[in-house]
Short mmCIF file of C-alpha atoms in Angstrom, two decimals:
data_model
loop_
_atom_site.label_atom_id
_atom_site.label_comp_id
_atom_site.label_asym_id
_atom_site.label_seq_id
_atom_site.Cartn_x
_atom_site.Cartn_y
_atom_site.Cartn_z
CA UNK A 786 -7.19 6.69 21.55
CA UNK A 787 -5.38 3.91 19.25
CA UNK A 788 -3.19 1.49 21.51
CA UNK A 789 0.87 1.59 21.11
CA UNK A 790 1.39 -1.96 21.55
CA UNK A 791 -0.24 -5.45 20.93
CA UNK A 792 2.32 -7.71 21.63
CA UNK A 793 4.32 -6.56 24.70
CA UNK A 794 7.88 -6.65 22.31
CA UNK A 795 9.68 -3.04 21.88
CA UNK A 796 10.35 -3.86 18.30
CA UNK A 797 6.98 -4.48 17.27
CA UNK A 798 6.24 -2.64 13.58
CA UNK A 799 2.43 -2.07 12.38
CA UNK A 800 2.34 -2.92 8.33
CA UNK A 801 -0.60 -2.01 5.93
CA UNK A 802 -1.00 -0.82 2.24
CA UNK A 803 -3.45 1.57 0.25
CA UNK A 804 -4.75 1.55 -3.30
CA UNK A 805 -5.76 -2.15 -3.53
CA UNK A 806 -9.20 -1.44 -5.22
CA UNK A 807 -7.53 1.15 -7.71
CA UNK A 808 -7.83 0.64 -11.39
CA UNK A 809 -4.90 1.89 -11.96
CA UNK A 810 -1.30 2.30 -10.24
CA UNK A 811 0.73 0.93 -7.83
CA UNK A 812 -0.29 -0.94 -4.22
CA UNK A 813 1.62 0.67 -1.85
CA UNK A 814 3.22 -0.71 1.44
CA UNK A 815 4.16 0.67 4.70
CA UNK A 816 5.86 -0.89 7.82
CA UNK A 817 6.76 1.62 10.82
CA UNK A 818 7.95 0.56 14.43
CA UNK A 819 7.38 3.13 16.95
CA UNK A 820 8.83 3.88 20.03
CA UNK A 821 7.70 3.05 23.05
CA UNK A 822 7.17 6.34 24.37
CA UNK A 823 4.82 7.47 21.19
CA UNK A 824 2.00 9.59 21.82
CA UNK A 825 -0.29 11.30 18.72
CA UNK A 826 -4.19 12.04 19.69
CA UNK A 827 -4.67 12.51 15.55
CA UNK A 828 -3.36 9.69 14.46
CA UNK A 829 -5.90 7.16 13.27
CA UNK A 830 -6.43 4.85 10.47
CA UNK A 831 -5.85 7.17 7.15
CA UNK A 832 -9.29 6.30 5.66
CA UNK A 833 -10.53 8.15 8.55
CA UNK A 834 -8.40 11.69 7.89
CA UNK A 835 -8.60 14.52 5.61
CA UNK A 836 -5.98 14.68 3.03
CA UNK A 837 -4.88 17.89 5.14
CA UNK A 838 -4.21 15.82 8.39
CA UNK A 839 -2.42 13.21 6.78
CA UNK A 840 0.19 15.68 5.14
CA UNK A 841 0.21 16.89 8.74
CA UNK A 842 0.92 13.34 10.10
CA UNK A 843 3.23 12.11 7.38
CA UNK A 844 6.59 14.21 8.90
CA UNK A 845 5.94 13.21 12.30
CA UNK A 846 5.90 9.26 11.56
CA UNK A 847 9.11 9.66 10.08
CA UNK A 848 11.13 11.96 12.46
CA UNK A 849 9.51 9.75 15.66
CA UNK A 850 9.29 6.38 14.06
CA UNK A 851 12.54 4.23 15.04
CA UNK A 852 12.38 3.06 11.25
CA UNK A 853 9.84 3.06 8.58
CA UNK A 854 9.88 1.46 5.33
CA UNK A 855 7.73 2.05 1.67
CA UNK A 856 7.03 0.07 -1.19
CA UNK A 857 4.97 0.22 -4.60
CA UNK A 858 4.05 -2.72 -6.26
CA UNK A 859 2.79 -2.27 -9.60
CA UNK A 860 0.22 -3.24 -12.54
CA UNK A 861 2.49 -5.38 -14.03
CA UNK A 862 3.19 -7.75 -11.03
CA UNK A 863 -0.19 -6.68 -9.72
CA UNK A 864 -2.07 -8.56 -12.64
CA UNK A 865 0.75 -11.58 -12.86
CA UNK A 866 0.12 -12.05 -8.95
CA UNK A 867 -3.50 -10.72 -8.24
CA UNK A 868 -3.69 -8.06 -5.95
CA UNK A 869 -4.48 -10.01 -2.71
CA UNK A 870 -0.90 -11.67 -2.91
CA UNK A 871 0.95 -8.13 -4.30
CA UNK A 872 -0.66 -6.49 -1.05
CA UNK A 873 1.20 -9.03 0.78
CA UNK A 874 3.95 -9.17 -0.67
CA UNK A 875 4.23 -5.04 -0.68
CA UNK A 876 3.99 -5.19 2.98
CA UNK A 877 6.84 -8.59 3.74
CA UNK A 878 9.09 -6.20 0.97
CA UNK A 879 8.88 -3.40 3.62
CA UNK A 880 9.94 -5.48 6.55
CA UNK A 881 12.77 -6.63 5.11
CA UNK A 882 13.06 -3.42 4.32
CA UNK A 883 13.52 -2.21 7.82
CA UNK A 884 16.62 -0.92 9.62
CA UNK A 885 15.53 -2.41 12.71
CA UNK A 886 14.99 -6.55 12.58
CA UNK A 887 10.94 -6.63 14.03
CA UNK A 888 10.53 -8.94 16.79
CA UNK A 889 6.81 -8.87 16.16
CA UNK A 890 4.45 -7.61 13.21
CA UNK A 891 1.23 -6.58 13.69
CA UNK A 892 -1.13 -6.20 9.59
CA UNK A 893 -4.23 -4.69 9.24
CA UNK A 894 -6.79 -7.41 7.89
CA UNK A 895 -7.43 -10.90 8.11
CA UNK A 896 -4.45 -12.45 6.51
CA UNK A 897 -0.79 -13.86 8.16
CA UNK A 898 1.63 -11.80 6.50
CA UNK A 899 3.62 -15.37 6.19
CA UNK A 900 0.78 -15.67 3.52
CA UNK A 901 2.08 -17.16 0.53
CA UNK A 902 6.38 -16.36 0.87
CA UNK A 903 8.77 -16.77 -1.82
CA UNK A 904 5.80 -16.20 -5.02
CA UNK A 905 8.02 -17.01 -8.20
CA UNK A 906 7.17 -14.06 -10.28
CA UNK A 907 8.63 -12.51 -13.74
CA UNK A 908 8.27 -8.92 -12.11
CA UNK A 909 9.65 -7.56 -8.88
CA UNK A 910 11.62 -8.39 -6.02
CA UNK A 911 12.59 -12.08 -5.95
CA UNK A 912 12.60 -13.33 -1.95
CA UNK A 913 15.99 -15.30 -1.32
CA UNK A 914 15.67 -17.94 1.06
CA UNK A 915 17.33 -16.06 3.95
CA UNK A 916 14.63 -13.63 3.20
CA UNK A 917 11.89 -15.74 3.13
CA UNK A 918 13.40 -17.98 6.86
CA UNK A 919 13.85 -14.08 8.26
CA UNK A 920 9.95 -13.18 7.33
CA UNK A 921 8.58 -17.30 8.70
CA UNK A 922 10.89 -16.49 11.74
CA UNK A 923 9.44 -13.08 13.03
CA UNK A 924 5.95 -14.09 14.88
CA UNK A 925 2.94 -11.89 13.49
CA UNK A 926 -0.81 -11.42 13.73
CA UNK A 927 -3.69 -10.16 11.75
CA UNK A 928 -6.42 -7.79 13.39
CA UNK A 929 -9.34 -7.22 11.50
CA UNK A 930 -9.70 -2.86 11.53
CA UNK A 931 -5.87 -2.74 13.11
CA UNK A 932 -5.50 0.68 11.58
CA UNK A 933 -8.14 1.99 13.63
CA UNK A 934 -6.99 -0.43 16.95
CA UNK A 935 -3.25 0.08 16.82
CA UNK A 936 -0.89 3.51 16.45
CA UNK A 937 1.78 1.89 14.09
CA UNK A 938 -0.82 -0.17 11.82
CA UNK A 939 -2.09 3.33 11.42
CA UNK A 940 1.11 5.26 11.13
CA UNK A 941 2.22 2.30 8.29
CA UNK A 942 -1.50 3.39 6.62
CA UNK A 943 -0.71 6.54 6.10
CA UNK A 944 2.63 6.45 5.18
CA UNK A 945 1.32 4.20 1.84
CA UNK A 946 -1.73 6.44 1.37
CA UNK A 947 0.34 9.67 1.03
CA UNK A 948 3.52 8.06 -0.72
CA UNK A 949 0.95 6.04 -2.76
CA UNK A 950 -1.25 9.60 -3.64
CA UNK A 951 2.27 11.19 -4.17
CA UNK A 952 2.90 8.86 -6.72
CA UNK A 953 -0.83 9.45 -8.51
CA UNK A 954 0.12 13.04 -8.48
CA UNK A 955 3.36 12.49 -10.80
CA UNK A 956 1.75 10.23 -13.00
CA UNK A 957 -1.15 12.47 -13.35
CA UNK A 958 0.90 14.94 -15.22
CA UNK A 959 2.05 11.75 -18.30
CA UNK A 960 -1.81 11.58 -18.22
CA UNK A 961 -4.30 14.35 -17.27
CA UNK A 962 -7.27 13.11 -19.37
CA UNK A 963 -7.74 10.05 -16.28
CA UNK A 964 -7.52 12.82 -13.80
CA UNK A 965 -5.69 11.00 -11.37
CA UNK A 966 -4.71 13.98 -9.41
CA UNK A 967 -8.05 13.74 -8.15
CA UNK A 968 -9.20 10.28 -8.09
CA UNK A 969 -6.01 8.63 -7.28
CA UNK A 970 -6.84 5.68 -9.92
CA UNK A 971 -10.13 4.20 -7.67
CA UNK A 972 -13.03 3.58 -9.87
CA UNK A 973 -14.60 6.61 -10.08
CA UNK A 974 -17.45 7.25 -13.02
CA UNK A 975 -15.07 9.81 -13.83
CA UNK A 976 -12.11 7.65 -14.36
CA UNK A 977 -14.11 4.89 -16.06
CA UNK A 978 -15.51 7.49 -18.54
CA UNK A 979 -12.11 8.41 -19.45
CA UNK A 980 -11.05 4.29 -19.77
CA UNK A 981 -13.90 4.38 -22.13
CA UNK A 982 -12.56 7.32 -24.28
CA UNK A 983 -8.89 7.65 -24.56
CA UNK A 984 -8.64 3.44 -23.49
CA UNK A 985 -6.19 2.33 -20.99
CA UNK A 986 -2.40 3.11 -20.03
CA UNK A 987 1.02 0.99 -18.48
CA UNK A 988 -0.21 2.65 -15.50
CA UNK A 989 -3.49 0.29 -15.51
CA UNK A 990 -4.27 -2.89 -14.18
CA UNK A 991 -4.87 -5.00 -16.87
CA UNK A 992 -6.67 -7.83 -15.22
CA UNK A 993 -9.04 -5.78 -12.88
CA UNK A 994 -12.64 -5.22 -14.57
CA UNK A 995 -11.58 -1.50 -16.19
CA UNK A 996 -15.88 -0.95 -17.40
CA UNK A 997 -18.83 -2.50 -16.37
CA UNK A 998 -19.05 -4.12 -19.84
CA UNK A 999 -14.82 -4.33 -20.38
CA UNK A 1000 -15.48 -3.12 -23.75
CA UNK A 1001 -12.78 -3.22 -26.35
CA UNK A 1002 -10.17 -1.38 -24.63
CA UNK A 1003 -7.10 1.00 -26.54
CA UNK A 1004 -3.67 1.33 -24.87
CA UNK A 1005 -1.88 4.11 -24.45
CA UNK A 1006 2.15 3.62 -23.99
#
């Protein structure tokens, strides 16, 4: 069973993201604080679930959770920022985001979530500097595998898998040839056959390797 708490604060929140291989679509973010009397045998890192247990999990994070937070980030600010830094910046957008201040953040990975703060960018959310002293000023770690260690790192994972499939789903019906509905934008031979065909969309990340040989691509508006 996944642990409740890392840090020994009640206002601890668990942040992660999904989609950050996709060739197209957004990166989505997730931050969730839990209370301290959560319990949930299924809950485990979303990687690790069926698409039918995570639509089970989904409305229980969100009645139980204290607060939760989403955010996309997408292929525009993606390829301005690279997708390391729009992952990070998804997930310090969602704790600002909060109802509840955090007085401790736990992220899945390898990476402070202080990472980087205040990115001048032409697309997005621009940090003000209260922002950006509020996100230096909360104390956070990194744990390699969290969302498979800690409840809420898990609970924030699938919150941005299923709001981030959601998403797929709508955009899948501007452009059924890609077949995102099913693929969700990862690189699937698939998806790159259909890159190769009908060329690429707004919905793609320009600056991610689209074919094996990037040939000559078309856009679609």
């Amino acid at each position: 069973m996944l642990q409740l708490n890392y840090s020994g604060f009640t206002l601890e929140t668990g942040t992660d993201e999904a989609g950050r291989g996709c060739l197209a679509g957004p990166v989505t973010a997730a931050a969730v604080i839990l209370p301290s009397v959560f319990e949930n045998n299924i809950l485990n890192d979303s990687k690790q679930l069926s698409e039918k247990a995570r639509a089970l999990l989904k409305p229980i994070i969100e009645e139980q959770a204290l607060c939760f937070s989403v955010t996309h980030l997408f292929p525009d600010e993606i390829d301005e920022i690279n997708i390391l830094n729009a992952s990070m910046k998804g997930m310090q957008e969602c704790i600002l985001k909060l109802k509840h201040i955090p007085e401790y953040i736990i992220v899945d990975g390898n990476r402070s979530l202080n990472a980087k703060l205040g990115l001048k960018n032409t697309f997005g959310k621009q940090f003000s500097k209260e922002e950006i002293a509020l996100l230096k000023s909360i104390p956070n770690q990194s744990i390699i595998k969290g969302d498979a260690k800690f409840l809420s790192i898990a609970a924030a994972s699938i919150l941005a898998k299923t709001y981030r499939d959601e998403y797929m789903d709508q955009i899948h019906e501007e452009f059924p040839m890609y077949n995102w509905k099913q693929n969700k934008g990862y690189p699937t031979k698939e998806h790159r056959e259909a890159i190769k065909k009908y060329g690429t969309t707004k919905y793609h990340r320009m600056s991610f390797r689209l074919l094996p040989d990037q040939l000559e691509l078309n856009f679609f508006e």
